[in-house]
Every structure is written in C-alpha cells, then in structure tokens.
Short mmCIF file of C-alpha atoms in Angstrom, two decimals:
data_model
loop_
_atom_site.label_atom_id
_atom_site.label_comp_id
_atom_site.label_asym_id
_atom_site.label_seq_id
_atom_site.Cartn_x
_atom_site.Cartn_y
_atom_site.Cartn_z
CA UNK A 1 0.00 0.00 0.00
CA UNK A 2 2.84 2.37 0.81
CA UNK A 3 4.59 1.66 -2.51
CA UNK A 4 1.34 2.23 -4.39
CA UNK A 5 0.83 5.57 -2.62
CA UNK A 6 4.38 6.71 -3.43
CA UNK A 7 4.13 5.68 -7.08
CA UNK A 8 0.69 7.25 -7.58
CA UNK A 9 1.90 10.50 -5.96
CA UNK A 10 5.01 10.58 -8.19
CA UNK A 11 2.87 9.87 -11.26
CA UNK A 12 0.43 12.65 -10.37
CA UNK A 13 3.29 15.10 -9.75
CA UNK A 14 4.92 14.25 -13.09
CA UNK A 15 1.66 14.61 -14.98
CA UNK A 16 0.87 17.96 -13.36
CA UNK A 17 4.43 19.20 -13.91
CA UNK A 18 4.24 18.34 -17.61
CA UNK A 19 0.95 20.21 -17.95
CA UNK A 20 2.40 23.29 -16.22
CA UNK A 21 5.69 23.26 -18.13
CA UNK A 22 7.87 22.55 -15.09
CA UNK A 23 11.29 20.92 -15.42
CA UNK A 24 13.82 18.93 -13.41
CA UNK A 25 16.69 21.10 -12.21
CA UNK A 26 20.11 19.56 -11.68
CA UNK A 27 21.19 18.97 -8.08
CA UNK A 28 24.79 20.10 -7.49
CA UNK A 29 26.95 18.96 -4.60
CA UNK A 30 27.59 21.77 -2.12
CA UNK A 31 31.35 21.17 -2.25
CA UNK A 32 31.44 22.34 -5.88
CA UNK A 33 32.94 25.81 -5.32
CA UNK A 34 32.61 26.82 -8.99
CA UNK A 35 28.83 26.41 -9.08
CA UNK A 36 26.44 29.09 -7.76
CA UNK A 37 24.04 28.16 -4.98
CA UNK A 38 21.11 28.40 -7.38
CA UNK A 39 21.05 28.93 -11.12
CA UNK A 40 17.38 29.40 -12.00
CA UNK A 41 16.29 29.91 -15.60
CA UNK A 42 12.83 31.28 -16.34
CA UNK A 43 11.62 30.91 -12.76
CA UNK A 44 7.86 31.40 -12.39
CA UNK A 45 5.49 31.56 -9.40
CA UNK A 46 4.41 27.99 -8.66
CA UNK A 47 0.76 29.02 -8.29
CA UNK A 48 0.53 30.66 -11.75
CA UNK A 49 0.37 29.41 -15.32
CA UNK A 50 3.81 29.97 -16.86
CA UNK A 51 2.22 31.39 -20.02
CA UNK A 52 0.92 34.45 -18.12
CA UNK A 53 3.67 34.83 -15.50
CA UNK A 54 6.68 37.16 -15.64
CA UNK A 55 9.70 34.81 -15.75
CA UNK A 56 12.92 35.59 -13.88
CA UNK A 57 16.42 34.27 -14.56
CA UNK A 58 19.29 34.72 -12.11
CA UNK A 59 22.26 33.04 -10.47
CA UNK A 60 22.20 33.23 -6.68
CA UNK A 61 25.48 33.08 -4.82
CA UNK A 62 25.85 34.31 -1.22
CA UNK A 63 23.23 36.89 -0.10
CA UNK A 64 21.06 39.01 -2.42
CA UNK A 65 19.99 42.30 -0.83
CA UNK A 66 16.76 42.97 -2.72
CA UNK A 67 15.29 46.46 -2.51
CA UNK A 68 12.12 47.80 -4.10
CA UNK A 69 8.87 49.55 -3.11
CA UNK A 70 5.99 47.68 -1.54
CA UNK A 71 3.93 45.52 -3.92
CA UNK A 72 6.74 45.34 -6.49
CA UNK A 73 7.06 41.55 -6.46
CA UNK A 74 9.90 40.92 -3.97
CA UNK A 75 7.95 38.35 -1.99
CA UNK A 76 6.76 36.62 -5.16
CA UNK A 77 10.31 36.07 -6.40
CA UNK A 78 11.45 34.87 -2.99
CA UNK A 79 8.59 32.41 -2.53
CA UNK A 80 9.11 31.11 -6.07
CA UNK A 81 12.85 30.59 -5.51
CA UNK A 82 12.27 28.89 -2.15
CA UNK A 83 9.71 26.52 -3.67
CA UNK A 84 11.98 25.70 -6.63
CA UNK A 85 14.93 24.96 -4.33
CA UNK A 86 12.84 22.79 -2.00
CA UNK A 87 11.22 20.82 -4.84
CA UNK A 88 14.60 20.28 -6.51
CA UNK A 89 16.24 19.10 -3.30
CA UNK A 90 13.38 16.63 -2.90
CA UNK A 91 13.94 15.32 -6.43
CA UNK A 92 10.75 16.81 -7.88
CA UNK A 93 10.08 18.99 -10.91
CA UNK A 94 10.07 22.73 -10.25
CA UNK A 95 8.67 25.88 -11.95
CA UNK A 96 11.92 26.55 -13.82
CA UNK A 97 13.25 26.28 -17.35
CA UNK A 98 15.76 23.76 -18.64
CA UNK A 99 19.38 24.14 -17.61
CA UNK A 100 18.57 25.18 -14.02
CA UNK A 101 20.68 23.89 -11.13
CA UNK A 102 20.39 24.00 -7.34
CA UNK A 103 22.92 22.98 -4.70
CA UNK A 104 22.05 20.41 -2.06
CA UNK A 105 21.21 22.45 1.07
CA UNK A 106 21.08 21.13 4.62
CA UNK A 107 18.25 23.55 5.48
CA UNK A 108 15.89 26.02 3.81
CA UNK A 109 14.58 28.78 6.10
CA UNK A 110 11.80 31.19 5.07
CA UNK A 111 10.80 34.12 7.31
CA UNK A 112 7.89 36.16 6.01
CA UNK A 113 5.67 38.87 7.42
CA UNK A 114 4.62 38.51 11.06
CA UNK A 115 1.47 39.32 12.97
CA UNK A 116 0.71 39.62 16.67
CA UNK A 117 0.44 36.26 18.46
CA UNK A 118 -1.81 36.98 21.50
CA UNK A 119 -1.91 33.31 22.51
CA UNK A 120 1.86 33.42 23.08
CA UNK A 121 1.87 36.97 24.44
CA UNK A 122 4.00 38.13 21.48
CA UNK A 123 3.78 41.23 19.32
CA UNK A 124 4.59 41.07 15.61
CA UNK A 125 8.05 42.43 16.42
CA UNK A 126 8.56 39.81 19.13
CA UNK A 127 7.58 37.04 16.70
CA UNK A 128 10.05 38.44 14.17
CA UNK A 129 12.89 38.42 16.68
CA UNK A 130 12.08 34.85 17.69
CA UNK A 131 12.24 33.73 14.05
CA UNK A 132 15.52 35.59 13.45
CA UNK A 133 17.07 34.12 16.60
CA UNK A 134 16.16 30.63 15.35
CA UNK A 135 17.61 31.42 11.92
CA UNK A 136 20.93 32.66 13.29
CA UNK A 137 21.24 29.62 15.57
CA UNK A 138 20.35 26.98 13.00
CA UNK A 139 21.60 28.22 9.62
CA UNK A 140 25.10 28.40 8.14
CA UNK A 141 27.04 28.30 4.88
CA UNK A 142 25.10 25.27 3.59
CA UNK A 143 21.70 26.87 4.24
CA UNK A 144 19.34 28.70 1.91
CA UNK A 145 17.54 31.53 3.75
CA UNK A 146 14.81 34.02 2.84
CA UNK A 147 14.07 37.04 5.03
CA UNK A 148 11.25 39.33 3.93
CA UNK A 149 10.58 42.83 5.28
CA UNK A 150 12.27 42.67 8.66
CA UNK A 151 11.52 45.44 11.16
CA UNK A 152 7.77 45.93 10.78
CA UNK A 153 6.36 48.24 13.43
CA UNK A 154 9.61 50.16 13.89
CA UNK A 155 10.64 53.57 12.60
CA UNK A 156 12.48 53.60 9.23
CA UNK A 157 15.78 54.41 10.96
CA UNK A 158 15.44 51.73 13.63
CA UNK A 159 14.17 49.21 11.10
CA UNK A 160 17.07 49.82 8.72
CA UNK A 161 19.61 49.54 11.54
CA UNK A 162 18.08 46.32 12.79
CA UNK A 163 17.84 44.84 9.30
CA UNK A 164 21.45 45.85 8.57
CA UNK A 165 22.72 44.11 11.71
CA UNK A 166 20.86 40.88 10.86
CA UNK A 167 22.01 40.98 7.23
CA UNK A 168 25.60 41.58 8.37
CA UNK A 169 25.47 38.53 10.64
CA UNK A 170 23.94 36.34 7.93
CA UNK A 171 26.48 37.41 5.31
CA UNK A 172 29.39 36.97 7.73
CA UNK A 173 28.23 33.38 8.26
CA UNK A 174 28.31 32.91 4.45
CA UNK A 175 24.62 32.05 4.20
CA UNK A 176 22.96 31.95 0.79
CA UNK A 177 19.62 33.51 -0.04
CA UNK A 178 17.48 36.64 -0.25
CA UNK A 179 17.10 39.54 2.15
CA UNK A 180 14.27 41.76 0.90
CA UNK A 181 13.38 45.19 2.22
CA UNK A 182 11.80 48.49 1.17
CA UNK A 183 14.01 50.36 3.68
CA UNK A 184 16.54 51.82 1.27
CA UNK A 185 18.58 53.33 4.12
CA UNK A 186 20.12 49.90 4.58
CA UNK A 187 22.13 50.52 1.41
CA UNK A 188 24.11 53.29 3.11
CA UNK A 189 24.98 51.43 6.31
CA UNK A 190 28.73 50.81 6.95
CA UNK A 191 28.62 47.02 7.17
CA UNK A 192 31.75 45.04 7.97
CA UNK A 193 33.97 44.11 5.05
CA UNK A 194 33.72 40.36 5.66
CA UNK A 195 29.94 40.77 5.28
CA UNK A 196 29.89 43.06 2.23
CA UNK A 197 32.01 40.55 0.31
CA UNK A 198 29.07 38.15 0.49
CA UNK A 199 26.30 40.64 -0.35
CA UNK A 200 25.07 41.42 -3.87
CA UNK A 201 22.70 44.37 -4.18
CA UNK A 202 19.69 43.81 -6.43
CA UNK A 203 16.70 45.96 -7.34
CA UNK A 204 13.32 44.83 -8.65
CA UNK A 205 12.30 45.97 -12.11
CA UNK A 206 8.59 46.07 -12.82
CA UNK A 207 7.38 45.13 -16.31
CA UNK A 208 4.02 46.62 -17.28
#
C-alpha cells in the first residue's frame, strides 16, 4: 500500500508538472565551489500558469539584498525561488526552465511577514525576533535563507539599523539567499567588510 501511494503521488506530480511546463533542475553537490548556490532559468510563481507569468532568470550566490517599493514583487520572487529549491532538493520537478541547477542544502529557512500572536503573548516584532534568533542559531554556509521585510512596526531608521545588523550577521556566516526590504537606508549602512564581500545588491524591475 505504501509503494502504491508513493508511485501514484510521483505519477500525479509528473503529470501535473508536464501540464504546467515545469522541469527537473540539476542537483549540485555543495562542495562544488565553482557552481552558484542556485542557477534558475525562467523561474515562475508555482501558483501561476507559466504562459501568463513574468519569468525571472538569475544566479544566486551568497546573499542578495533585494530592494524595491511595496507591492513590487519581492515576496513573489522569494517564494518562487524557495519553492523551486525545495522541490529540486526533494527530487521533484520545479517551476523553472531547462538548464537550471540548485545545490544540495542542509536547510531552507523562510521568514515572512509577522502578525501579533496573542496566545503566546507576542507582538509582531517579538515574533520576528524569535524567528531571526532561530535562523541565526540553526543556519550556516550550507543553508538557503529568505528574510522578507524585517523590522515591521519600527521607525524607518530603527528598522534599517536592525535589518542591517541581521544581514551583516547572515552574510558573515556565508549564508545563501534573499534579504528583501523596502528600507533603502540599509544601502548606506557601513557594514563590515567580511559581510559586504558576500552581499550582492539587487533591485526589482517592474514590467508593465
């Protein structure tokens, strides 16, 4: 019964992936220093038909600092990349084009927007800090991390300073992934050199 369930699930996934135009990305060993962490061709949101989606192609190595206004698509790209990396590491098809490759990660950590958690006596900011503490404890150079809009509920100056400190720590630990924010003041912060070496600044471009 277990074998039948596994085979039927794999068959259903393959059929659905073919209908949606998904592909198998190559899994690269993490010890391959010449390969980027992720090389994603024509990445699309997994919940959209690829024929109507805006496709993105990029090579991710170290940390991407992604800045753009609200509602510009930062979270969409991050969720799409996280899903593609997870599906590929599981051996499944992903919403990418041919020729894509993803390294084998020991963990994938996604931290999105927070809300108050009254049942745990936590504010949105407290929930954020709990998530970030867990990230910094558990993730390292073999991890793929996604941090979206850190510092909600703070002033722009305090939020940028807080976000810069977290980004600096993540980059110094040689993590790979996205750090998205609309707080452009983070671009002017004097981060440590060992962190800036592992940060690539990116900006969203909106196609109308």
